[in-house]
Every structure is written in C-alpha cells, then in structure tokens.
C-alpha cells in the first residue's frame, strides 16, 4: 500500500481579525498528489486559510508546515523560494490587465526563475497555454477574454512554474454550469499530468464531486468533518447535510 506523504500539515491554526475569531482550532493534512476541497459558508475563513498557507497572511496561533517547513519561521527569502513551488489560482484570476496573456505567463518565470532566454520563455508559455486549450490566446489582452477563458489563463499562470501545490480560491465561481464543468475537468487533468497536491476552496458541489479525493467541512473556524463526497453527502448530521440540500434537489 502506498504510504501517505503529507505535503501540507495545518495544526490548531488560529487567525483573528480584531475580536473576530475566523480560524479557532483548524486542523488539516493534505497528502502528495491529493485534491482536498474545503467547503464552508461565505465568510467562514476558507480563503483566509489558503492565504495563511501561502504565507500571504500571518496567523495568530498553531502551525502550518508546507514541505515540512513552518511558514511562520521562514525568512522572506525562504518564503519566496517556497512560494515558487506553490501555484495560487485567485477567484478573480488576478491577471495584469496591461499585459497580454503571454506576458502574464512570462511574468512569474522572469520574477522567480530569472529566465533570460526569450526562446525558452516562449516555449514554456506556449506549451502551458496548450495544456489549458488556449494556445491561440497568447497575444490577447485580458479584456478580450470570456470568464471561462480568464479562469483557464489564471490556471495556466499558476501552472507555468510547474508547482507541486496548487491553491484554488473558488475556481468555478461566476461561471455557467458547462464552463464550470470544463474547468473542473481541466483541474483533474492537470492533477494527473503534474501530480500536484491541491486545496480547493469551493461552494460548487459539482466541482467538489468532480475534483475532490477528500472534502473537509469548515464550521466555526474548525475542520468540523472530513471524508469522501459520498460519505459526507449521506451524513445524517444536519450541519453537514445542509451543504448538500441544493445538490440533492438538482440531482
């Protein structure tokens, strides 16, 4: 049996904003090659969690270890080095509007990899865009892209560094069901191709069912329950089953 190799270990994590306790005692382990979806109501702290993991937000207590390194203990230089192994797919895609699609993908390569060869840059960008089915969009501006295309380019920009971890913040929000399904399938394809480990923040149960090896339900700042989609969907606990009501109506 394959041993589980923990890539992200979150222990007793606490994060406060003034008197607002967002994460009170949150625990989660993500193993190599695994997709874990974090479900939770709006404003419960899901996005705060992944920002803490990526070192974008400091935390007030507990521990986050990524590749065995405690995030809070890292110098800026070590944190930058660690971040180059993590892809972050923002909810808004966070593309630079003044740059073409190609330049958006080149930016992290120039910044982190310090790649100087123009030919090599173009090759990496071209093959990454091909992976997300948008090789033809290399010279387009973000304003010329549809919502679904923006999400794909956001994913491509995260993948261009060949990260070992991808953190997704609501990857299908604002998309119609068909485009949402395409993005979910693409996420799975990329997991298989790059053997990435991912945390996926999502409200979308279709996306969760399609992409998750395991789900975690965040309630009141803790990991209230975790299991496979089917295990949680069939739970008799009203706190858990309430998340699946609309899904059951649709199916």
Short mmCIF file of C-alpha atoms in Angstrom, two decimals:
data_model
loop_
_atom_site.label_atom_id
_atom_site.label_comp_id
_atom_site.label_asym_id
_atom_site.label_seq_id
_atom_site.Cartn_x
_atom_site.Cartn_y
_atom_site.Cartn_z
CA UNK A 1 0.00 0.00 0.00
CA UNK A 2 1.23 3.48 -0.94
CA UNK A 3 2.26 5.45 2.11
CA UNK A 4 0.68 8.85 2.56
CA UNK A 5 3.24 11.58 2.31
CA UNK A 6 2.00 14.78 3.98
CA UNK A 7 2.75 17.90 1.93
CA UNK A 8 0.68 20.40 3.96
CA UNK A 9 0.03 19.94 7.68
CA UNK A 10 -2.15 22.53 9.43
CA UNK A 11 -2.36 22.07 13.21
CA UNK A 12 -4.53 24.01 15.69
CA UNK A 13 -4.47 27.04 13.39
CA UNK A 14 -5.84 30.31 14.79
CA UNK A 15 -6.46 33.53 12.89
CA UNK A 16 -8.18 36.60 14.33
CA UNK A 17 -9.16 39.94 12.82
CA UNK A 18 -9.59 42.09 15.91
CA UNK A 19 -12.25 40.37 18.03
CA UNK A 20 -13.45 38.28 15.06
CA UNK A 21 -12.09 34.75 15.50
CA UNK A 22 -12.07 33.37 11.95
CA UNK A 23 -10.00 30.21 12.47
CA UNK A 24 -10.21 28.94 16.04
CA UNK A 25 -8.59 25.49 16.03
CA UNK A 26 -8.29 24.33 12.44
CA UNK A 27 -6.55 21.05 11.54
CA UNK A 28 -5.94 19.57 8.09
CA UNK A 29 -3.44 17.33 6.34
CA UNK A 30 -3.01 17.20 2.56
CA UNK A 31 -1.02 14.32 1.14
CA UNK A 32 1.09 14.18 -2.01
CA UNK A 33 -0.99 14.03 -5.20
CA UNK A 34 -4.28 14.63 -3.36
CA UNK A 35 -7.05 17.16 -4.06
CA UNK A 36 -8.80 18.32 -0.88
CA UNK A 37 -11.89 20.54 -1.18
CA UNK A 38 -12.70 22.85 1.73
CA UNK A 39 -16.44 23.56 1.94
CA UNK A 40 -17.90 26.26 4.12
CA UNK A 41 -20.35 29.12 4.21
CA UNK A 42 -19.37 32.55 2.82
CA UNK A 43 -17.10 34.46 5.17
CA UNK A 44 -16.24 31.42 7.32
CA UNK A 45 -12.48 31.72 6.70
CA UNK A 46 -11.83 29.39 3.74
CA UNK A 47 -9.89 31.96 1.72
CA UNK A 48 -8.09 33.12 4.88
CA UNK A 49 -6.88 29.54 5.34
CA UNK A 50 -5.17 29.31 1.95
CA UNK A 51 -3.72 32.80 2.27
CA UNK A 52 -2.12 31.71 5.57
CA UNK A 53 -0.78 28.55 3.90
CA UNK A 54 0.77 30.61 1.09
CA UNK A 55 2.33 32.99 3.62
CA UNK A 56 0.20 35.90 2.38
CA UNK A 57 -1.37 36.39 5.82
CA UNK A 58 0.28 35.91 9.23
CA UNK A 59 -1.53 33.62 11.68
CA UNK A 60 -2.08 34.08 15.40
CA UNK A 61 -1.56 30.57 16.72
CA UNK A 62 -0.95 26.97 15.76
CA UNK A 63 1.26 25.66 13.00
CA UNK A 64 1.37 25.41 9.19
CA UNK A 65 4.02 23.14 7.73
CA UNK A 66 4.48 23.04 3.97
CA UNK A 67 7.09 20.56 2.68
CA UNK A 68 7.99 20.14 6.37
CA UNK A 69 8.81 23.86 6.84
CA UNK A 70 6.97 26.03 9.38
CA UNK A 71 5.61 29.00 7.39
CA UNK A 72 5.80 31.47 10.31
CA UNK A 73 9.50 30.74 10.85
CA UNK A 74 10.66 31.39 7.28
CA UNK A 75 12.66 34.44 6.25
CA UNK A 76 11.32 36.45 3.30
CA UNK A 77 13.89 34.82 1.02
CA UNK A 78 12.95 31.29 2.15
CA UNK A 79 9.25 32.14 1.85
CA UNK A 80 9.75 33.38 -1.74
CA UNK A 81 11.60 30.16 -2.56
CA UNK A 82 8.76 28.11 -1.06
CA UNK A 83 6.13 30.15 -2.91
CA UNK A 84 7.79 29.36 -6.23
CA UNK A 85 6.68 25.72 -5.56
CA UNK A 86 3.07 26.82 -4.91
CA UNK A 87 0.57 27.93 -7.56
CA UNK A 88 -2.25 30.21 -6.43
CA UNK A 89 -5.38 30.43 -8.58
CA UNK A 90 -7.26 33.53 -7.46
CA UNK A 91 -11.05 33.82 -7.61
CA UNK A 92 -10.78 36.88 -9.88
CA UNK A 93 -7.96 35.27 -11.95
CA UNK A 94 -5.90 38.37 -10.94
CA UNK A 95 -4.42 38.89 -14.40
CA UNK A 96 -2.44 42.04 -15.19
CA UNK A 97 -4.77 44.00 -17.47
CA UNK A 98 -1.97 45.92 -19.16
CA UNK A 99 -0.16 42.73 -20.28
CA UNK A 100 -1.05 40.23 -22.97
CA UNK A 101 -1.86 36.65 -21.96
CA UNK A 102 1.66 35.60 -22.95
CA UNK A 103 3.25 38.38 -20.88
CA UNK A 104 1.07 37.42 -17.88
CA UNK A 105 2.56 33.92 -18.03
CA UNK A 106 6.10 35.15 -18.62
CA UNK A 107 5.98 37.40 -15.55
CA UNK A 108 6.36 34.69 -12.83
CA UNK A 109 9.08 32.97 -14.90
CA UNK A 110 11.07 36.20 -15.13
CA UNK A 111 10.43 37.05 -11.47
CA UNK A 112 11.08 33.66 -9.82
CA UNK A 113 13.09 31.66 -12.33
CA UNK A 114 15.04 34.64 -13.67
CA UNK A 115 14.77 33.06 -17.12
CA UNK A 116 16.70 35.15 -19.65
CA UNK A 117 16.29 33.09 -22.83
CA UNK A 118 13.43 34.56 -24.86
CA UNK A 119 13.15 31.33 -26.84
CA UNK A 120 12.82 29.21 -23.67
CA UNK A 121 10.23 31.63 -22.24
CA UNK A 122 8.12 31.42 -25.40
CA UNK A 123 8.34 27.59 -25.43
CA UNK A 124 7.20 27.25 -21.79
CA UNK A 125 4.36 29.76 -22.22
CA UNK A 126 3.21 28.14 -25.45
CA UNK A 127 3.14 24.58 -24.05
CA UNK A 128 1.37 25.73 -20.84
CA UNK A 129 -1.32 27.54 -22.85
CA UNK A 130 -1.69 24.43 -25.00
CA UNK A 131 -2.33 22.39 -21.82
CA UNK A 132 -5.32 24.57 -20.96
CA UNK A 133 -6.55 24.64 -24.56
CA UNK A 134 -5.75 28.32 -25.22
CA UNK A 135 -2.58 28.35 -27.33
CA UNK A 136 -4.30 30.79 -29.72
CA UNK A 137 -4.86 33.37 -26.95
CA UNK A 138 -1.18 34.22 -26.39
CA UNK A 139 -1.43 37.77 -27.83
CA UNK A 140 -4.88 38.63 -26.47
CA UNK A 141 -5.41 41.15 -23.67
CA UNK A 142 -7.32 40.04 -20.53
CA UNK A 143 -10.19 42.39 -21.50
CA UNK A 144 -10.71 40.27 -24.64
CA UNK A 145 -11.23 37.04 -22.68
CA UNK A 146 -14.51 35.47 -21.57
CA UNK A 147 -14.96 34.49 -17.90
CA UNK A 148 -14.11 30.86 -18.64
CA UNK A 149 -11.01 31.86 -20.62
CA UNK A 150 -9.83 34.09 -17.77
CA UNK A 151 -10.13 31.15 -15.34
CA UNK A 152 -8.12 28.96 -17.74
CA UNK A 153 -5.42 31.62 -18.09
CA UNK A 154 -5.36 32.05 -14.29
CA UNK A 155 -4.75 28.30 -14.02
CA UNK A 156 -2.12 28.43 -16.79
CA UNK A 157 -0.28 31.21 -14.95
CA UNK A 158 -0.20 29.05 -11.80
CA UNK A 159 0.97 26.00 -13.80
CA UNK A 160 3.72 27.81 -15.71
CA UNK A 161 6.04 27.40 -12.70
CA UNK A 162 5.27 23.66 -12.54
CA UNK A 163 4.23 23.94 -8.88
CA UNK A 164 3.96 20.97 -6.56
CA UNK A 165 0.98 22.53 -4.74
CA UNK A 166 -1.94 24.47 -6.21
CA UNK A 167 -4.29 26.52 -4.02
CA UNK A 168 -7.59 27.26 -5.76
CA UNK A 169 -9.89 30.02 -4.50
CA UNK A 170 -13.43 29.40 -5.84
CA UNK A 171 -12.23 28.23 -9.29
CA UNK A 172 -15.74 27.94 -10.80
CA UNK A 173 -17.47 30.94 -9.21
CA UNK A 174 -19.31 33.12 -11.72
CA UNK A 175 -19.20 30.52 -14.49
CA UNK A 176 -22.15 28.83 -16.17
CA UNK A 177 -22.51 25.08 -15.37
CA UNK A 178 -20.97 23.90 -18.68
CA UNK A 179 -17.88 26.13 -18.35
CA UNK A 180 -17.64 25.25 -14.64
CA UNK A 181 -17.61 21.57 -15.56
CA UNK A 182 -14.86 22.21 -18.16
CA UNK A 183 -12.72 23.95 -15.52
CA UNK A 184 -13.27 21.06 -13.05
CA UNK A 185 -12.20 18.54 -15.71
CA UNK A 186 -9.17 20.65 -16.54
CA UNK A 187 -8.18 20.75 -12.85
CA UNK A 188 -8.34 16.94 -12.73
CA UNK A 189 -6.33 16.64 -15.92
CA UNK A 190 -3.64 18.94 -14.51
CA UNK A 191 -3.55 16.95 -11.24
CA UNK A 192 -2.88 13.79 -13.23
CA UNK A 193 -0.34 15.41 -15.55
CA UNK A 194 1.68 17.34 -12.96
CA UNK A 195 0.97 15.14 -9.87
CA UNK A 196 0.07 18.29 -7.92
CA UNK A 197 -1.40 18.38 -4.43
CA UNK A 198 -4.24 20.89 -4.13
CA UNK A 199 -6.55 22.64 -1.71
CA UNK A 200 -9.70 23.78 -3.48
CA UNK A 201 -11.94 26.36 -1.82
CA UNK A 202 -15.40 25.95 -3.31
CA UNK A 203 -19.15 26.44 -2.90
CA UNK A 204 -19.75 24.46 -6.07
CA UNK A 205 -20.71 20.89 -5.20
CA UNK A 206 -20.48 19.74 -8.82
CA UNK A 207 -16.86 20.94 -8.87
CA UNK A 208 -16.26 19.35 -5.45
CA UNK A 209 -17.63 15.97 -6.54
CA UNK A 210 -15.59 16.06 -9.77
CA UNK A 211 -12.25 17.12 -8.29
CA UNK A 212 -12.03 16.03 -4.63
CA UNK A 213 -10.28 12.97 -3.29
CA UNK A 214 -11.48 14.19 0.10
CA UNK A 215 -13.63 17.03 1.43
CA UNK A 216 -13.38 19.00 4.64
CA UNK A 217 -16.32 20.96 6.05
CA UNK A 218 -15.30 24.18 7.81
CA UNK A 219 -17.75 25.32 10.51
CA UNK A 220 -16.97 27.92 13.21
CA UNK A 221 -13.29 28.00 12.33
CA UNK A 222 -12.62 24.27 12.73
CA UNK A 223 -12.42 21.23 10.45
CA UNK A 224 -15.85 20.01 11.51
CA UNK A 225 -15.88 16.85 9.36
CA UNK A 226 -14.00 15.27 6.52
CA UNK A 227 -14.49 12.35 4.17
CA UNK A 228 -15.26 11.50 0.56
CA UNK A 229 -18.06 13.33 -1.25
CA UNK A 230 -20.39 10.32 -0.92
CA UNK A 231 -19.62 9.86 2.80
CA UNK A 232 -20.43 13.49 3.60
CA UNK A 233 -23.45 13.67 1.30
CA UNK A 234 -25.04 10.70 3.10
CA UNK A 235 -24.29 12.10 6.58
CA UNK A 236 -27.25 12.39 8.94
CA UNK A 237 -25.64 15.34 10.77
CA UNK A 238 -27.79 18.39 9.88
CA UNK A 239 -24.72 20.67 10.00
CA UNK A 240 -23.19 18.63 7.19
CA UNK A 241 -26.30 17.63 5.22
CA UNK A 242 -27.36 21.29 4.90
CA UNK A 243 -24.44 21.82 2.48
CA UNK A 244 -25.80 19.13 0.17
CA UNK A 245 -29.50 20.06 0.08
CA UNK A 246 -29.44 22.08 -3.13
CA UNK A 247 -27.20 19.46 -4.79
CA UNK A 248 -29.69 16.70 -3.93
CA UNK A 249 -32.58 18.76 -5.37
CA UNK A 250 -30.72 19.18 -8.66
CA UNK A 251 -29.78 15.52 -8.94
#
